[in-house]
Amino acid sequence: MTALTLAKAINAGLRRSLESDDRVVLMGEDIGTLGGVFRVTDGLKADFGAHRVVDTPLSEAGILGTAVGLAYRGFRPVVEIQFDGFIYPAFDQIVAQVAKLHYRSRGTVRMPITIRVPFGGGIGAAEHHSESPEAYFAHTAGLRVVACSNPADAYVMIQQAIASDDPVLFFEPKRRYHVKADVADDASLADARPMGVATVAAPGRDVTLVTYGGLVRTALDAAVAAEEDGVSIEVIDLRSLAPVDHATVEASVRRTGRLVVVHEAGEQGGLGAEIVARVTESCFEYLESAPVRVTGHDIPYPPAKLERHHLPDLDRILDGVDRALGRSNSLSAHPVRPTGDGVEA
Amino acid sequence: MTALTLAKAINAGLRRSLESDDRVVLMGEDIGTLGGVFRVTDGLKADFGAHRVVDTPLSEAGILGTAVGLAYRGFRPVVEIQFDGFIYPAFDQIVAQVAKLHYRSRGTVRMPITIRVPFGGGIGAAEHHSESPEAYFAHTAGLRVVACSNPADAYVMIQQAIASDDPVLFFEPKRRYHVKADVADDASLADARPMGVATVAAPGRDVTLVTYGGLVRTALDAAVAAEEDGVSIEVIDLRSLAPVDHATVEASVRRTGRLVVVHEAGEQGGLGAEIVARVTESCFEYLESAPVRVTGHDIPYPPAKLERHHLPDLDRILDGVDRALGRSNSLSAHPVRPTGDGVEA
Amino acid sequence: MTPPEPAVLTKPRQMLQLIGERGERLADPEFDPWVADVDLDQLAALYRDMAVIRRIDTEATALQRQGELGLWPPLAGQEAAQIGSGRALRDDDFVFTSYREHALAWLRGVEPAELLAVWRGTQASGWNPFEHHLAVPQIIIGAQSLHAVGYAMGLTWDGSDAAAIAYFGDGATSEGDVNEALVFAASFDAPVVFFCQNNQWAISEPVGLQSKQPLARRADGFGMPGVRVDGNDVLAVMAATRFALDRARRGDGPTLIEAVTYRMGPHTTADDPSRYRTDDELGAWRSRDPLARVLSALEAAGHDVEALQTEAGSAADRAAADLRAAITTLPDPEPLTVFDHVYAEPNSHLERQRDRYGRYLAMYGEEEAGR
Amino acid sequence: MTPPEPAVLTKPRQMLQLIGERGERLADPEFDPWVADVDLDQLAALYRDMAVIRRIDTEATALQRQGELGLWPPLAGQEAAQIGSGRALRDDDFVFTSYREHALAWLRGVEPAELLAVWRGTQASGWNPFEHHLAVPQIIIGAQSLHAVGYAMGLTWDGSDAAAIAYFGDGATSEGDVNEALVFAASFDAPVVFFCQNNQWAISEPVGLQSKQPLARRADGFGMPGVRVDGNDVLAVMAATRFALDRARRGDGPTLIEAVTYRMGPHTTADDPSRYRTDDELGAWRSRDPLARVLSALEAAGHDVEALQTEAGSAADRAAADLRAAITTLPDPEPLTVFDHVYAEPNSHLERQRDRYGRYLAMYGEEEAGR
Ligand SMILES: Cc1ncc(C[n+]2csc(CCOP(=O)(O)OP(=O)(O)O)c2C)c(N)n1
Ligand SMILES: Cc1ncc(C[n+]2csc(CCOP(=O)(O)OP(=O)(O)O)c2C)c(N)n1
Ligand SMILES: [Mg+2]
Ligand SMILES: [Mg+2]
């Protein structure tokens, strides 16, 4: 056990992967000499050399495209996209090549590529630096998508992602990079919880709250706050966004009968839509109220001084919980329709 | 009234837009001399000249990026992406620029760009030629997304899209390009149904079937087939995928109590998820059964000889309707859980 | 065979030719050494290769017209560019092509059925890339150029002296991917050959829309030599490719080759070139036929071209018959294989979907389902 | 003023300099005519511009350190590149920049508050692009190069003789977008100037990782002249930019300018350059300071540089004071403005969301909400 920040936990995980498999190579902009703009790869180039930790030219399609070629050659590239908003130039290589080549080659060509993406807001950054693009990738067959929320998971999950023979989008909640916690860096990876399995981060009885990444901490805080109010929230940290561990989510909803999904990404077509749709299909008879989504607005990420009015926070989560529980909430004040959804077009 | 194929209806709409606004310019690969690989722009370069109908170099990011510059200059670019699967190289320009510049410029810079995309399968094409990428764009704030399903709509909607001051993704169901129907090419655009409004393509009582694009025809056929079986399906042609005309959808579901959403795109994070989630939130008390999704599988588009095992067809739609109605269906044979959803992970 | 390296061609010359349009052998002090070993028999073998692949191409086009294939992109006219470069490769060089390089597949031992499967639509791809050191064909224009560079970077890290080669068209040079590939290749001294077949057209768009300069001139600005070669001169193509491959093997990095050639047929069987180009143009290029050129050269050198034509003709006949026969070995795939190979590892979501579709098929019966 | 066009620079020369490192005026028969009108007073005015923008930059950096700005990307070291090119532009030329070209904003009349808003995080952007013919700054590396080309294509279609100019960095040349911009510009003879500030670094990556050739050499392969100019020589930069703009106005198409300069400060205020570059390197470039160079030239020519420095100093002081004062005019925005301008037209989904968030705020009170 060592107490590490989330950033350092990923660093430690990368180091272990580099040590244990010499086909693992890290690629990205500024990841070598600088150690990454978030220092996640700090020290790795010095220790493993410029052929294992590769500073690349400034071209995201180039990074992903050469990673595909390296995968053809039997390497396991781990690429860093410097910020969420810079993944789009690589979208074609990810969606048309990385995601599809195993299928297109009838299983002969593996794409064990890990794409690390610092994601989400909450750090007062400039535009294009706070995006939550995960739903694009969750909708793309052939990819796996995960998000870590804490150092212990991050340390394990990055190694699992690298070890996976499938391409993995690995989302890192940048606003939690500096949060410290114990990491079982002495434990065996074989015993670890599989990357695809969700965690019940806090058990509860009244409502199931599903989230991931940077908002898990906020959700846990909301659970504590609600407890004082007599409401018991079960917080599920999804960890895997594609595929979703529906078994865990649905088991919880069958007990609580109520669902709130929370994420920073916009509501329309966000991951919450999938989870609500799937739970509704599978647990219809168990639902005591309409599932609720608490999400970022469907707007481009706003300027820094407005981000607190975009991101779900503790109060908005609790308001969503109140909606799920049929308690007084922001929409119940002037109900226009029995569903409490008052402003239909 | 003139009977036109869907392709010719779009051609006629483009022609009218070119005539009525000299800031409208068409751009794309092979759209000029060749008239487009589907001949949708046939004859337009000859009639309007190479400055209005522009054959571009082979670079999708280049097409969208220069369209942005032209929009800065006050033009209304209408770009063609040759096939759905070739839109991804332009993803960054679409998501980070086209979608966001109005917001980023605080409303000073308009992006009245129309992005025409022949989409979907059913024509036995090679890989990357049958994609349904609409959910990516519906999840992107700042864009509008529409899909036409028939010549009459196509003729009007393409003109509305071009006239819109917002950027519009305009999806054209390529497998319906050659379907002919009457087009009101003499009617005034001002009287036409707004692009954002859905159509009840066939009224019905028992179940609401929501779809768009190439599958509207299939859904209507399913409604006819079901009628013989005593089941009354209301078919809604969504037309606008972002924003969705929830008023129309929800009004229908409040009457029928049952919802089936159908699309070619994969299920996970597809548009069906959004519609099911939203309807569940808004019409929870009205729902008599769990909403059902009938979609393409979550796989890369398969080789041509397998596409009939990927695309929803009449039988799969009817099976979905049976699920919504609680009638015997493919999943009810061996029910494991009361919801009829038998194979939970 | 490692002749002295030609003066680095930072500024591509007009166009490298070793066999002129009337079959005359043109001396080139820089490039002659690269094909010094190619005697008349070998030249005849190159002719045979071209004759066979031309016939395969014709047969496949016919198969498409007869409804046996969904689509076919003919290579007619580009035989010398593909055979000349392909015959310069070592077996362990890795080849990344677009969709038109059937000659490369054939040269590397791909079976007829493997070649046709993807165009018939029965399989996502035909062959195992590692058996032939040949990637799956690429339809996304230019994307494979980056794959070749990545593979080549891996070659150097592995200490191998093999090379990678990326085939793409003139139109592809406008895609960001190809330009980024040039950047990466130069930065990492990647042992890669960029082989651009400038066949004058990208569907209906003439090469002049993509570039006002000869494409080989792009190379210099990216920090590599560019060679412009007559793509209808199989010997010159072979010399240029050997030169580039040798640079790669010796650690001197990438080279861009522009092979100037012509697509004699339609873009694909779905295309109608009469909409965008003239008979005159076609006629002019027909007179530069790459096969006729080698024949003239052989004839001038006293080779028995009649025997060669007869022999090549029957080899071509056999190849065509094999191709046609292969169709029958390509039955429609089993429905549930649609789910195979999406992932390399188990995936709960997909397994559920497969299971459900399996039930659906079971209920409706495979016959009716998915009509 | 239309001096005879220089022999087309298909192969960029070493590097254009008009004022040497010790302030000496270097004769250049091709480019001297382009700045023949720049007398000592005008040179002094260029110095004043550079002094003011340097001071604005220093002040903004200080404001960031004091917590008034979220971030600031300093331009220190690049004053001559930005002022020399910016002063060559006409008001109706349209400028597309990245994030570091504060001098362009200042030259084109952007107010201090408009300049700072985006870095303070109170607004998505500062100014109305059409008031200043200056696009919103671009953070996606290279994307704006295509916008400039599109705008320039529009200029020709409108029959205008204005030009567009795209500013980007050395790192940006590796992005597909910039390369596609070169392709489009050449194909459409777009009246656009590509102005690349090669400041030697892309965050921690030296320019050698992006290219082993001088970046100006990229131009030729794309079919346009490339000019490599000393970016710390304000006169040479102005000459090169005027030359390129004139080409554009006369319908001769695009030009690529590489201004060789140096970023003296960190990439942004969030960066620590000591992790990747040496004091020696910094020192070497400090001795090539663009302001000092003009001063030397003026001094050598007998201009009263002391008076100039005093005058420029107080202009800079005023600009700095204005900048600092502007901060107070940038209050935090109203919560519901977060929904403004997503769309130009009514949007049912967004209106519902705005309405709901409005209710939420009303219920929880704006004070508590969104903590
Ligand atoms: C990214 C992308 N955009 C568009 C297309 C459609 N398309 C297929 S082939 C082709 C022309 C390619 O021309 P070129 O690169 O010269 O190769 P050629 O077909 O002549 O061999 C186009 C535009 C595509 N396949 N991929
Ligand atoms: C598409 C994209 N990728 C990565 C980044 C992150 N990033 C911001 S600035 C920068 C370096 C840019 O270097 P250069 O083009 O030389 O411009 P300079 O900062 O030196 O002015 C990088 C990598 C980005 N903003 N956009
Ligand atoms: Mg071509
Ligand atoms: Mg730089």
mmCIF file of N, CA, C and O in Angstrom, chain D residues 255-294:
data_model
loop_
_atom_site.group_PDB
_atom_site.id
_atom_site.type_symbol
_atom_site.label_atom_id
_atom_site.label_comp_id
_atom_site.label_asym_id
_atom_site.label_seq_id
_atom_site.Cartn_x
_atom_site.Cartn_y
_atom_site.Cartn_z
ATOM 1 N N THR D 255 1.005 32.189 -50.254
ATOM 2 C CA THR D 255 2.434 32.185 -49.931
ATOM 3 C C THR D 255 2.575 31.647 -48.511
ATOM 4 O O THR D 255 1.731 31.928 -47.650
ATOM 5 N N LEU D 256 3.622 30.909 -48.299
ATOM 6 C CA LEU D 256 3.935 30.451 -46.935
ATOM 7 C C LEU D 256 5.139 31.221 -46.422
ATOM 8 O O LEU D 256 6.201 31.231 -47.053
ATOM 9 N N ILE D 257 4.966 31.865 -45.289
ATOM 10 C CA ILE D 257 6.078 32.572 -44.651
ATOM 11 C C ILE D 257 6.444 31.834 -43.370
ATOM 12 O O ILE D 257 5.570 31.515 -42.564
ATOM 13 N N GLU D 258 7.705 31.534 -43.227
ATOM 14 C CA GLU D 258 8.182 31.001 -41.955
ATOM 15 C C GLU D 258 8.999 32.088 -41.271
ATOM 16 O O GLU D 258 10.059 32.484 -41.768
ATOM 17 N N ALA D 259 8.506 32.580 -40.164
ATOM 18 C CA ALA D 259 9.230 33.600 -39.403
ATOM 19 C C ALA D 259 9.980 32.899 -38.283
ATOM 20 O O ALA D 259 9.375 32.351 -37.360
ATOM 21 N N VAL D 260 11.281 32.937 -38.386
ATOM 22 C CA VAL D 260 12.117 32.218 -37.418
ATOM 23 C C VAL D 260 12.307 33.086 -36.181
ATOM 24 O O VAL D 260 12.928 34.154 -36.239
ATOM 25 N N THR D 261 11.757 32.663 -35.090
ATOM 26 C CA THR D 261 11.782 33.484 -33.889
ATOM 27 C C THR D 261 11.912 32.584 -32.668
ATOM 28 O O THR D 261 12.355 31.430 -32.800
ATOM 29 N N TYR D 262 11.563 33.088 -31.525
ATOM 30 C CA TYR D 262 11.730 32.308 -30.304
ATOM 31 C C TYR D 262 10.700 32.733 -29.270
ATOM 32 O O TYR D 262 10.419 33.917 -29.104
ATOM 33 N N ARG D 263 10.145 31.736 -28.627
ATOM 34 C CA ARG D 263 9.265 32.017 -27.489
ATOM 35 C C ARG D 263 10.145 32.162 -26.250
ATOM 36 O O ARG D 263 10.701 31.177 -25.773
ATOM 37 N N MET D 264 10.273 33.398 -25.749
ATOM 38 C CA MET D 264 11.167 33.637 -24.618
ATOM 39 C C MET D 264 10.561 33.145 -23.306
ATOM 40 O O MET D 264 11.275 32.774 -22.378
ATOM 41 N N GLY D 265 9.251 33.173 -23.208
ATOM 42 C CA GLY D 265 8.604 32.790 -21.950
ATOM 43 C C GLY D 265 8.159 31.339 -21.974
ATOM 44 O O GLY D 265 8.551 30.556 -22.836
ATOM 45 N N PRO D 266 7.325 30.991 -21.005
ATOM 46 C CA PRO D 266 6.751 29.648 -20.996
ATOM 47 C C PRO D 266 5.702 29.508 -22.097
ATOM 48 O O PRO D 266 5.244 30.516 -22.643
ATOM 49 N N HIS D 267 5.332 28.261 -22.412
ATOM 50 C CA HIS D 267 4.270 28.048 -23.403
ATOM 51 C C HIS D 267 3.013 28.802 -22.986
ATOM 52 O O HIS D 267 2.422 29.541 -23.767
ATOM 53 N N THR D 268 2.578 28.558 -21.780
ATOM 54 C CA THR D 268 1.548 29.378 -21.143
ATOM 55 C C THR D 268 1.998 29.564 -19.700
ATOM 56 O O THR D 268 3.006 28.980 -19.276
ATOM 57 N N THR D 269 1.222 30.310 -18.964
ATOM 58 C CA THR D 269 1.570 30.498 -17.553
ATOM 59 C C THR D 269 1.492 29.184 -16.778
ATOM 60 O O THR D 269 1.959 29.119 -15.636
ATOM 61 N N ALA D 270 0.926 28.145 -17.373
ATOM 62 C CA ALA D 270 0.865 26.848 -16.686
ATOM 63 C C ALA D 270 2.106 25.998 -16.967
ATOM 64 O O ALA D 270 2.229 24.894 -16.442
ATOM 65 N N ASP D 271 2.998 26.501 -17.779
ATOM 66 C CA ASP D 271 4.131 25.696 -18.262
ATOM 67 C C ASP D 271 5.407 26.023 -17.493
ATOM 68 O O ASP D 271 5.589 27.143 -17.009
ATOM 69 N N ASP D 272 6.286 25.037 -17.407
ATOM 70 C CA ASP D 272 7.590 25.226 -16.763
ATOM 71 C C ASP D 272 8.685 24.841 -17.759
ATOM 72 O O ASP D 272 9.107 23.691 -17.831
ATOM 73 N N PRO D 273 9.149 25.826 -18.537
ATOM 74 C CA PRO D 273 10.093 25.492 -19.620
ATOM 75 C C PRO D 273 11.444 24.985 -19.123
ATOM 76 O O PRO D 273 12.200 24.403 -19.901
ATOM 77 N N SER D 274 11.729 25.180 -17.849
ATOM 78 C CA SER D 274 13.034 24.700 -17.371
ATOM 79 C C SER D 274 13.119 23.182 -17.456
ATOM 80 O O SER D 274 14.201 22.603 -17.395
ATOM 81 N N ARG D 275 11.979 22.546 -17.607
ATOM 82 C CA ARG D 275 11.993 21.089 -17.717
ATOM 83 C C ARG D 275 12.497 20.613 -19.072
ATOM 84 O O ARG D 275 12.792 19.426 -19.231
ATOM 85 N N TYR D 276 12.506 21.480 -20.050
ATOM 86 C CA TYR D 276 12.865 20.975 -21.389
ATOM 87 C C TYR D 276 13.841 21.845 -22.163
ATOM 88 O O TYR D 276 14.213 21.488 -23.269
ATOM 89 N N ARG D 277 14.254 22.981 -21.640
ATOM 90 C CA ARG D 277 15.246 23.736 -22.420
ATOM 91 C C ARG D 277 16.248 24.437 -21.503
ATOM 92 O O ARG D 277 15.977 24.668 -20.327
ATOM 93 N N THR D 278 17.381 24.762 -22.093
ATOM 94 C CA THR D 278 18.508 25.215 -21.276
ATOM 95 C C THR D 278 18.572 26.734 -21.180
ATOM 96 O O THR D 278 18.060 27.457 -22.040
ATOM 97 N N ASP D 279 19.233 27.191 -20.141
ATOM 98 C CA ASP D 279 19.482 28.622 -19.991
ATOM 99 C C ASP D 279 20.352 29.147 -21.125
ATOM 100 O O ASP D 279 20.192 30.286 -21.568
ATOM 101 N N ASP D 280 21.271 28.305 -21.565
ATOM 102 C CA ASP D 280 22.137 28.722 -22.668
ATOM 103 C C ASP D 280 21.332 29.089 -23.903
ATOM 104 O O ASP D 280 21.573 30.110 -24.554
ATOM 105 N N GLU D 281 20.400 28.203 -24.212
ATOM 106 C CA GLU D 281 19.577 28.457 -25.393
ATOM 107 C C GLU D 281 18.824 29.777 -25.226
ATOM 108 O O GLU D 281 18.780 30.612 -26.135
ATOM 109 N N LEU D 282 18.259 29.944 -24.070
ATOM 110 C CA LEU D 282 17.504 31.159 -23.778
ATOM 111 C C LEU D 282 18.416 32.375 -23.924
ATOM 112 O O LEU D 282 18.036 33.382 -24.541
ATOM 113 N N GLY D 283 19.604 32.257 -23.374
ATOM 114 C CA GLY D 283 20.548 33.367 -23.427
ATOM 115 C C GLY D 283 20.904 33.733 -24.865
ATOM 116 O O GLY D 283 20.958 34.918 -25.231
ATOM 117 N N ALA D 284 21.122 32.697 -25.661
ATOM 118 C CA ALA D 284 21.490 32.946 -27.055
ATOM 119 C C ALA D 284 20.400 33.746 -27.758
ATOM 120 O O ALA D 284 20.669 34.664 -28.536
ATOM 121 N N TRP D 285 19.160 33.376 -27.481
ATOM 122 C CA TRP D 285 18.065 34.077 -28.138
ATOM 123 C C TRP D 285 17.834 35.451 -27.530
ATOM 124 O O TRP D 285 17.401 36.376 -28.216
ATOM 125 N N ARG D 286 18.137 35.585 -26.241
ATOM 126 C CA ARG D 286 17.962 36.891 -25.625
ATOM 127 C C ARG D 286 18.847 37.929 -26.341
ATOM 128 O O ARG D 286 18.469 39.081 -26.505
ATOM 129 N N SER D 287 19.981 37.456 -26.801
ATOM 130 C CA SER D 287 20.892 38.385 -27.483
ATOM 131 C C SER D 287 20.361 38.766 -28.866
ATOM 132 O O SER D 287 20.931 39.621 -29.536
ATOM 133 N N ARG D 288 19.314 38.066 -29.307
ATOM 134 C CA ARG D 288 18.716 38.435 -30.604
ATOM 135 C C ARG D 288 17.392 39.170 -30.427
ATOM 136 O O ARG D 288 16.523 39.115 -31.286
ATOM 137 N N ASP D 289 17.264 39.824 -29.299
ATOM 138 C CA ASP D 289 16.002 40.489 -28.958
ATOM 139 C C ASP D 289 15.511 41.400 -30.094
ATOM 140 O O ASP D 289 16.249 42.247 -30.602
ATOM 141 N N PRO D 290 14.271 41.216 -30.500
ATOM 142 C CA PRO D 290 13.754 41.983 -31.640
ATOM 143 C C PRO D 290 13.641 43.482 -31.367
ATOM 144 O O PRO D 290 13.773 44.284 -32.296
ATOM 145 N N LEU D 291 13.393 43.865 -30.127
ATOM 146 C CA LEU D 291 13.288 45.296 -29.833
ATOM 147 C C LEU D 291 14.668 45.927 -29.862
ATOM 148 O O LEU D 291 14.868 46.998 -30.446
ATOM 149 N N ALA D 292 15.612 45.254 -29.232
ATOM 150 C CA ALA D 292 16.970 45.791 -29.192
ATOM 151 C C ALA D 292 17.505 45.979 -30.613
ATOM 152 O O ALA D 292 18.213 46.942 -30.911
ATOM 153 N N ARG D 293 17.121 45.047 -31.477
ATOM 154 C CA ARG D 293 17.620 45.118 -32.853
ATOM 155 C C ARG D 293 17.159 46.413 -33.542
ATOM 156 O O ARG D 293 17.944 47.091 -34.192
ATOM 157 N N VAL D 294 15.910 46.743 -33.395
ATOM 158 C CA VAL D 294 15.412 47.970 -34.034
ATOM 159 C C VAL D 294 16.083 49.190 -33.408
ATOM 160 O O VAL D 294 16.460 50.137 -34.109
#
